[in-house]
mmCIF file with all atom_site columns, C-alpha atoms in Angstrom:
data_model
loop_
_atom_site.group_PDB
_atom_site.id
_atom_site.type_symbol
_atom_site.label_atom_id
_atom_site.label_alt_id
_atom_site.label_comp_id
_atom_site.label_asym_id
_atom_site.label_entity_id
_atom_site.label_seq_id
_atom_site.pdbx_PDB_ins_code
_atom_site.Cartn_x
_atom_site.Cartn_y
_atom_site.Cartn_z
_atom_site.occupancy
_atom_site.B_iso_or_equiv
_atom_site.pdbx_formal_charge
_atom_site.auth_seq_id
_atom_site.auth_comp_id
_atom_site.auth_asym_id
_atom_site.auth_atom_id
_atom_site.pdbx_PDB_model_num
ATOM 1   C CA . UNK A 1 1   ? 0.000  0.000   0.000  1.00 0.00 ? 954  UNK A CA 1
ATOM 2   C CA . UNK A 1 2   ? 1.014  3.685   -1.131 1.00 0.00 ? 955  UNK A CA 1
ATOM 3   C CA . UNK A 1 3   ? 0.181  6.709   1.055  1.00 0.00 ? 956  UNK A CA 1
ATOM 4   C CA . UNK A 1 4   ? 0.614  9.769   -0.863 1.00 0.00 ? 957  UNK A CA 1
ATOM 5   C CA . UNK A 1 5   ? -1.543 12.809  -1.262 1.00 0.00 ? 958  UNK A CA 1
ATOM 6   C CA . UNK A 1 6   ? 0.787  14.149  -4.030 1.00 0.00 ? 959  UNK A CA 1
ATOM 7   C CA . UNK A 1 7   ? 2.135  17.066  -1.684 1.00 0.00 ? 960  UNK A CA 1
ATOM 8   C CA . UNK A 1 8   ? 3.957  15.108  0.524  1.00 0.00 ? 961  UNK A CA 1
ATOM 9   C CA . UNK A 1 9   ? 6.353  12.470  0.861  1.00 0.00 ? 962  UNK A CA 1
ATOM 10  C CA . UNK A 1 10  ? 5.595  8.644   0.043  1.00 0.00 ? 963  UNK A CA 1
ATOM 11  C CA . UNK A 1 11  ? 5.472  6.674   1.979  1.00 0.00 ? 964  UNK A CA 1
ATOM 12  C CA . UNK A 1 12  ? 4.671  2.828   1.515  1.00 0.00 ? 965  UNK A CA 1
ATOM 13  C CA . UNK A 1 13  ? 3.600  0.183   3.962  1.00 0.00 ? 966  UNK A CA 1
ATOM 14  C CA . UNK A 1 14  ? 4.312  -3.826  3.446  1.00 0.00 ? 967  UNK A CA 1
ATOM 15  C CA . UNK A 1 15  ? 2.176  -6.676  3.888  1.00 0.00 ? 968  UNK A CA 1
ATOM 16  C CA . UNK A 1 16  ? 4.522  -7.215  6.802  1.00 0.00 ? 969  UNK A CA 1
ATOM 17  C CA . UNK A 1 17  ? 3.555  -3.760  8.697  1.00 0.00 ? 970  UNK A CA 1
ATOM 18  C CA . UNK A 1 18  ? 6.920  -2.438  7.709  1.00 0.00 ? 971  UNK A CA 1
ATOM 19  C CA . UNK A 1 19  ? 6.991  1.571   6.587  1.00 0.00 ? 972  UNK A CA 1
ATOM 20  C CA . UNK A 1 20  ? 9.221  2.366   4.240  1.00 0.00 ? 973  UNK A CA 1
ATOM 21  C CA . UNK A 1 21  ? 9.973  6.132   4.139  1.00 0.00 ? 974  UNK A CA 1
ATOM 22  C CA . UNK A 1 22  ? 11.146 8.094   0.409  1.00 0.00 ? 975  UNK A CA 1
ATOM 23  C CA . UNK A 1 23  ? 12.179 11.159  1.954  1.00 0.00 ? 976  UNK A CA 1
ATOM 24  C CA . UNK A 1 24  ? 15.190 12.168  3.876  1.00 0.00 ? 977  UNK A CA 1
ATOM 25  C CA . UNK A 1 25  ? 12.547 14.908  5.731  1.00 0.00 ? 978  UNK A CA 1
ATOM 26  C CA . UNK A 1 26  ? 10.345 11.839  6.956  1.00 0.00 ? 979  UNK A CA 1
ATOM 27  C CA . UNK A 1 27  ? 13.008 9.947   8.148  1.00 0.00 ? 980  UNK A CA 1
ATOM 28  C CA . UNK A 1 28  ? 15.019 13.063  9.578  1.00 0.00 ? 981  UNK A CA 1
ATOM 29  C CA . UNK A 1 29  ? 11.524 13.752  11.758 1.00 0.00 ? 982  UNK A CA 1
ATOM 30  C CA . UNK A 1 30  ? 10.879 10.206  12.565 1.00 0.00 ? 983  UNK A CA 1
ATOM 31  C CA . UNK A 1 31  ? 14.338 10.502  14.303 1.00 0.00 ? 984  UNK A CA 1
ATOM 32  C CA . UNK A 1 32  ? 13.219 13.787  15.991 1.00 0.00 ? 985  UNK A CA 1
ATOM 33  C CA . UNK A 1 33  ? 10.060 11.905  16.993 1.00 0.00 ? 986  UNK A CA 1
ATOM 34  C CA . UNK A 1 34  ? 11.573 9.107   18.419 1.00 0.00 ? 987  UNK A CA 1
ATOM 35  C CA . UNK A 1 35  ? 14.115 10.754  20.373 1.00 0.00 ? 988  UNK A CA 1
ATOM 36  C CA . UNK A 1 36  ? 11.586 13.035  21.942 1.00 0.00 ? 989  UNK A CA 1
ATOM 37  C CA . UNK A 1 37  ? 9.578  9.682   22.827 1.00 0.00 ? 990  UNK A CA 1
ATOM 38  C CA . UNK A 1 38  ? 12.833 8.518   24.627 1.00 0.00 ? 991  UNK A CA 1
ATOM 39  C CA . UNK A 1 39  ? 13.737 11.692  26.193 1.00 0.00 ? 992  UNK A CA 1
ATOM 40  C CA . UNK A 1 40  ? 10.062 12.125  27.559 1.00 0.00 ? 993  UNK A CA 1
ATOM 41  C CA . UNK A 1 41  ? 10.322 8.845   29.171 1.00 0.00 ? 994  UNK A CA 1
ATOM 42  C CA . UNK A 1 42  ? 8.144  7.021   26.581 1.00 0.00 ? 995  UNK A CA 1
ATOM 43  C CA . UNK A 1 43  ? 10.554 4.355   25.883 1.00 0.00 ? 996  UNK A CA 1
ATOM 44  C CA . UNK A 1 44  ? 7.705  1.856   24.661 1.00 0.00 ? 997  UNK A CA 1
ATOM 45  C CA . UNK A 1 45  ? 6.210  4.222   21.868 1.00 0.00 ? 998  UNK A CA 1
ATOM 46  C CA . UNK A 1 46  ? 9.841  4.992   20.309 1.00 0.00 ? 999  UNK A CA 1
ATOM 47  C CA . UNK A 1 47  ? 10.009 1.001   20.561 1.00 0.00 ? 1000 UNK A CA 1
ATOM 48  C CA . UNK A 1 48  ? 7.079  0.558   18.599 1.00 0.00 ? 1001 UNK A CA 1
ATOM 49  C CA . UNK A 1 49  ? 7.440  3.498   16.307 1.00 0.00 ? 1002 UNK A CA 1
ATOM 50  C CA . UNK A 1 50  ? 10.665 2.056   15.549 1.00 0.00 ? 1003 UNK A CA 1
ATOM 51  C CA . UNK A 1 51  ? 9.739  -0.768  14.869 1.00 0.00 ? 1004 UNK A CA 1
ATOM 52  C CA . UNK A 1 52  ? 7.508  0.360   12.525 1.00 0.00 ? 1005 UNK A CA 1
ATOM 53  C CA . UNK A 1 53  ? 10.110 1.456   10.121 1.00 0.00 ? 1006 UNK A CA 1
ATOM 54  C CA . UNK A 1 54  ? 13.248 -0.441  11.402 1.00 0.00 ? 1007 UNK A CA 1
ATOM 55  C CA . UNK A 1 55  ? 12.745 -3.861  9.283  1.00 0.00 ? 1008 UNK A CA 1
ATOM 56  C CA . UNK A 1 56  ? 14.911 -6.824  9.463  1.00 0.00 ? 1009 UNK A CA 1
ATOM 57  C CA . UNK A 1 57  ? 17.237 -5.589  6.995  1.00 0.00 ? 1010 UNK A CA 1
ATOM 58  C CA . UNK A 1 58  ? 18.022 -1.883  7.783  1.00 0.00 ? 1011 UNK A CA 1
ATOM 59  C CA . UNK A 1 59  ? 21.039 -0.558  6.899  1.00 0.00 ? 1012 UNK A CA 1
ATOM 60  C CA . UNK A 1 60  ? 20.125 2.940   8.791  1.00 0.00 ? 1013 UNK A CA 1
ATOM 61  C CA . UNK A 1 61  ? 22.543 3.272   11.528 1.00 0.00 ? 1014 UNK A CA 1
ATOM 62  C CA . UNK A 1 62  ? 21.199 6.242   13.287 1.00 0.00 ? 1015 UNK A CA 1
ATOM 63  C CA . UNK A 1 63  ? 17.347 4.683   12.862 1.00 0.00 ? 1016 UNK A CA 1
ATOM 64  C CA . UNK A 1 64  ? 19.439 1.124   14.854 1.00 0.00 ? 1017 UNK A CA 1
ATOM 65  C CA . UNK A 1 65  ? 21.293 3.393   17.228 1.00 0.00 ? 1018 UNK A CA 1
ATOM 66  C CA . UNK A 1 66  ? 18.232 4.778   18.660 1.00 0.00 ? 1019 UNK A CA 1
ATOM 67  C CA . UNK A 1 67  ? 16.548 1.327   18.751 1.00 0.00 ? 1020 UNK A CA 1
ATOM 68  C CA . UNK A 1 68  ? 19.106 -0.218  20.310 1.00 0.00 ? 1021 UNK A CA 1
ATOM 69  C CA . UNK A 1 69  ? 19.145 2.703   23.228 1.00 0.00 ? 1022 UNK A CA 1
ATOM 70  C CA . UNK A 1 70  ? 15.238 2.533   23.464 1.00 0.00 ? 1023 UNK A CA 1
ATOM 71  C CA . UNK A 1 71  ? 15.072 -1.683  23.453 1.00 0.00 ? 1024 UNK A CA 1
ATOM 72  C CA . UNK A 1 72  ? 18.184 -1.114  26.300 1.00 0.00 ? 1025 UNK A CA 1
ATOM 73  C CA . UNK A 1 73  ? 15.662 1.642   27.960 1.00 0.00 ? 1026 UNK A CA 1
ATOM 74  C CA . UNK A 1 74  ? 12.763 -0.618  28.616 1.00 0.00 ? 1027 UNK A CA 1
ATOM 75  C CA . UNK A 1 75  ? 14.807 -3.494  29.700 1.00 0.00 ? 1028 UNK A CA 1
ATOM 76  C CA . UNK A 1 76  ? 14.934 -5.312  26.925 1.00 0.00 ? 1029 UNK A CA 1
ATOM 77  C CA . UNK A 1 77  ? 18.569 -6.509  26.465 1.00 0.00 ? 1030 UNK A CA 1
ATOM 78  C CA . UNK A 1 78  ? 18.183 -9.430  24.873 1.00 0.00 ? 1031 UNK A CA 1
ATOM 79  C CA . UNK A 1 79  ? 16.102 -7.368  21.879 1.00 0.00 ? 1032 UNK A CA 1
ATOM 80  C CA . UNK A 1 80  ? 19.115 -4.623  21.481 1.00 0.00 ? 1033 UNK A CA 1
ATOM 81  C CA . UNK A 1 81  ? 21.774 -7.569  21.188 1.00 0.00 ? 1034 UNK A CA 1
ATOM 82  C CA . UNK A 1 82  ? 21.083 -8.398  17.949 1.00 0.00 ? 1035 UNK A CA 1
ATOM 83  C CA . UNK A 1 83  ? 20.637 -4.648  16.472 1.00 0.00 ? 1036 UNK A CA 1
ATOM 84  C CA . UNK A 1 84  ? 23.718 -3.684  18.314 1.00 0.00 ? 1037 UNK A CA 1
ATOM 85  C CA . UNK A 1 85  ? 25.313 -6.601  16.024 1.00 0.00 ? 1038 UNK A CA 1
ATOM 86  C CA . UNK A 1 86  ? 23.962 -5.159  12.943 1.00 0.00 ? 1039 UNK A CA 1
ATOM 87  C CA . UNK A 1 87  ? 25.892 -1.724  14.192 1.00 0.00 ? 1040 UNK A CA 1
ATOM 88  C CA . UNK A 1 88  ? 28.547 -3.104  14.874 1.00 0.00 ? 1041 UNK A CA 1
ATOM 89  C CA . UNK A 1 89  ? 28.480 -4.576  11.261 1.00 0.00 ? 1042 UNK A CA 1
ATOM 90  C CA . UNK A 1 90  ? 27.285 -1.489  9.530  1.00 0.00 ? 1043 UNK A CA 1
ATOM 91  C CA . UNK A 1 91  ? 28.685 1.701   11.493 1.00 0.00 ? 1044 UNK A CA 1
ATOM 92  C CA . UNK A 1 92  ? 32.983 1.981   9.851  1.00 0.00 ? 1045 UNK A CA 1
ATOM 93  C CA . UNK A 1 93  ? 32.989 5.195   11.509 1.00 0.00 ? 1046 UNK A CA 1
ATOM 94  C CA . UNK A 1 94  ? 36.265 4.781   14.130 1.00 0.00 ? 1047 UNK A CA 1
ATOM 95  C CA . UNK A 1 95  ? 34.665 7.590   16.529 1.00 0.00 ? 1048 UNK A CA 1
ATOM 96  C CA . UNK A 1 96  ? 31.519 5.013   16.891 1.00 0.00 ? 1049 UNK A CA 1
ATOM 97  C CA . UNK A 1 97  ? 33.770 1.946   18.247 1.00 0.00 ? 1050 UNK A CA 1
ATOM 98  C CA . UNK A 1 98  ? 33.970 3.762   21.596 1.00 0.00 ? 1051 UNK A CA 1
ATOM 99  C CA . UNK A 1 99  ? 30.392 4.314   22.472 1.00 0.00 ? 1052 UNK A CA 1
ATOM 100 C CA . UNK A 1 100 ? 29.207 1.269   20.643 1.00 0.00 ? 1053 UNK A CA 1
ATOM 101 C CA . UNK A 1 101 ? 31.049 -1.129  23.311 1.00 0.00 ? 1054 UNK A CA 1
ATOM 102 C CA . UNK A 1 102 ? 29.426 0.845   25.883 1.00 0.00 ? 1055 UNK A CA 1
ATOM 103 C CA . UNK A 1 103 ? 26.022 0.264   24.362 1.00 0.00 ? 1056 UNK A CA 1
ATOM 104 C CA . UNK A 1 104 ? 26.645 -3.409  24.111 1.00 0.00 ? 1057 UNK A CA 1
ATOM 105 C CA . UNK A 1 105 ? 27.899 -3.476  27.854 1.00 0.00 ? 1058 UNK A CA 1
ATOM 106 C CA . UNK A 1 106 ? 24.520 -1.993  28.580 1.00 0.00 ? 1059 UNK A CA 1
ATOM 107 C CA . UNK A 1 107 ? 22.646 -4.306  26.262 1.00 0.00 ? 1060 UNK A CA 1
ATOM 108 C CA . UNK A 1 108 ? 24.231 -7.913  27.932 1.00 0.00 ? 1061 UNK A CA 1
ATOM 109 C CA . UNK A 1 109 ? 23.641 -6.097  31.433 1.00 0.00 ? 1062 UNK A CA 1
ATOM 110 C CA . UNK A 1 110 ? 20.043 -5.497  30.900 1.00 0.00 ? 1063 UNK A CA 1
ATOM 111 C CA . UNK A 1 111 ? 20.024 -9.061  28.953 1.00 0.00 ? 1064 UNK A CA 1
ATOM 112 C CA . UNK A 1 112 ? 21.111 -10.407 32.552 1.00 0.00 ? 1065 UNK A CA 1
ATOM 113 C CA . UNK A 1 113 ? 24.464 -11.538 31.550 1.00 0.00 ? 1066 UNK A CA 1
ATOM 114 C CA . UNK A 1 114 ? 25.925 -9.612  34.185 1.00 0.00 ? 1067 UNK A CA 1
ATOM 115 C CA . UNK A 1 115 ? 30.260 -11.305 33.386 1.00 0.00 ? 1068 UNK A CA 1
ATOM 116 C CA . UNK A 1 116 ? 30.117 -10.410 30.142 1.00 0.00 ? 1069 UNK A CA 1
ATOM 117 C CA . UNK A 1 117 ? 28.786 -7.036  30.677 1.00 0.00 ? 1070 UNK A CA 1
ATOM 118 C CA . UNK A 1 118 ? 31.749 -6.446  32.914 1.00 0.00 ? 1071 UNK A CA 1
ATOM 119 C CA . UNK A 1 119 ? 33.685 -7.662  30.468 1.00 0.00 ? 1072 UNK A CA 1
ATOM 120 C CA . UNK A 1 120 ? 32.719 -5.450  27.902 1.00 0.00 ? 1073 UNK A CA 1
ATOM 121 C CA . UNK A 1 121 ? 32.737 -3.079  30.576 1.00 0.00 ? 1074 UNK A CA 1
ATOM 122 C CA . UNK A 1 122 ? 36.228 -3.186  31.101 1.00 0.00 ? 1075 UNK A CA 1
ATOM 123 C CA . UNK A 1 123 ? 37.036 -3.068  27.441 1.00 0.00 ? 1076 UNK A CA 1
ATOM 124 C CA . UNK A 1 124 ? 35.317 -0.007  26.783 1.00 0.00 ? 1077 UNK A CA 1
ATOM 125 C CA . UNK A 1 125 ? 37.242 1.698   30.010 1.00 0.00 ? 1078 UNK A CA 1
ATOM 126 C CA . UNK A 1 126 ? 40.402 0.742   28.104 1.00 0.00 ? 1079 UNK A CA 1
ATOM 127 C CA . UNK A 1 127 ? 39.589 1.924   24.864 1.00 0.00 ? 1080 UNK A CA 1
ATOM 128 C CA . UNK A 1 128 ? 38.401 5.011   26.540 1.00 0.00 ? 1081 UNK A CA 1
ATOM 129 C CA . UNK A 1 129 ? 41.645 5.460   28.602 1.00 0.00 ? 1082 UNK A CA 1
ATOM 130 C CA . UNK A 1 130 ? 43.255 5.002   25.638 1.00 0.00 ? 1083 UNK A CA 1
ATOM 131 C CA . UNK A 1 131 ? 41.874 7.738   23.596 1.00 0.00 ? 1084 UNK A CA 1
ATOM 132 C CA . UNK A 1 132 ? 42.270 9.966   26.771 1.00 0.00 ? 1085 UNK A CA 1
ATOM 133 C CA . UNK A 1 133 ? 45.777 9.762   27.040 1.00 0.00 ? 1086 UNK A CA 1
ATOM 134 C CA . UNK A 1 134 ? 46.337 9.653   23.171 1.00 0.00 ? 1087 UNK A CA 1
ATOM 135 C CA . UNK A 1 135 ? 44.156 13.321  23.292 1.00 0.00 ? 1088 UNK A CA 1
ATOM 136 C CA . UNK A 1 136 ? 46.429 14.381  25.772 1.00 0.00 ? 1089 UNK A CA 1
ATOM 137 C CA . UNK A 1 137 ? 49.662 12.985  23.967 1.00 0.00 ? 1090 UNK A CA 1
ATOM 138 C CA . UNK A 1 138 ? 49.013 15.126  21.027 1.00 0.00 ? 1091 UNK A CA 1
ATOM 139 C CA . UNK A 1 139 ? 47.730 18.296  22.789 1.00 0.00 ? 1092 UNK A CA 1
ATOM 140 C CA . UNK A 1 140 ? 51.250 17.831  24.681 1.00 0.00 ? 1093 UNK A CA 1
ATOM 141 C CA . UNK A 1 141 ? 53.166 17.475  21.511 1.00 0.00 ? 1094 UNK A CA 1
ATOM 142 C CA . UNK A 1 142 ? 51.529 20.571  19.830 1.00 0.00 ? 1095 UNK A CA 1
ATOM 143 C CA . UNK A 1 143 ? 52.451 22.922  22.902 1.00 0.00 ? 1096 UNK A CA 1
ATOM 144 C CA . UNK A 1 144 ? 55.931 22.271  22.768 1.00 0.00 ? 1097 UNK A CA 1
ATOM 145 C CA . UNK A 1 145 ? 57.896 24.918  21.189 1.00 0.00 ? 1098 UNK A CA 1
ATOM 146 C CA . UNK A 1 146 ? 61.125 25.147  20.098 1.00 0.00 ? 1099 UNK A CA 1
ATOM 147 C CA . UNK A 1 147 ? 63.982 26.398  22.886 1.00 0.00 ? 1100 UNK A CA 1
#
């Protein structure tokens, strides 16, 4: 099915339930709309707006990223496990390794596996010390000056 008035976006809906948007503007404010849901405390409509639109095959990191946080939100671990997988797949961004190991670390904790979450834990504590003192190494080496 096709929903279209001609003015506005399309948008198209699957046998499945699954929305598929055509516009960068409906996607851009589903985001907003999501995140608002989250941010009011109304983890379980972002869920199932989310859901909505987030099919089995998205390749729509920032549409997972906000699932993942949401499904982590309302307790649902073992839900978030398998979309922070498909980030960890599709997001090549270096900057997202960081915060994506503490998202997974959140993920197995509210899943209930409690040593692995440490685990991960402890990983993402080193790769953050790591970038800490790597900041400071080159902030150090850019202040030096020449006697």
């Amino acid at each position: 099915m096709v929903i279209s008035d001609g003015a506005h976006p399309t948008t198209e809906v699957s046998k499945a339930g699954n929305v598929s948007l055509s516009s960068g503007q409906a996607r851009d404010l589903l985001c907003a709309l999501s995140y608002l849901h989250l941010a009011c405390g109304q983890g379980a409509q972002c869920v199932a707006l989310l859901r909505l639109i987030v099919g089995n095959n998205s390749q729509d990191v920032d549409l997972l990223r906000i699932l993942a946080y949401a499904l982590i939100s309302e307790g649902l671990g073992d839900e978030a496990l398998p979309i922070v997988d498909r980030l960890d797949t599709l997001d090549d961004d270096p900057s997202s390794r960081i915060p994506l190991t503490l998202l997974r670390s959140h993920a197995l904790r509210r899943a209930g596996r409690m040593d692995e979450a440490r685990a991960v834990f402890q990983n993402y504590v080193s790769l953050r010390a790591g970038t800490v003192l790597n900041d400071q190494g080159s902030e150090g080496h850019h202040d030096q000056r020449p006697a």
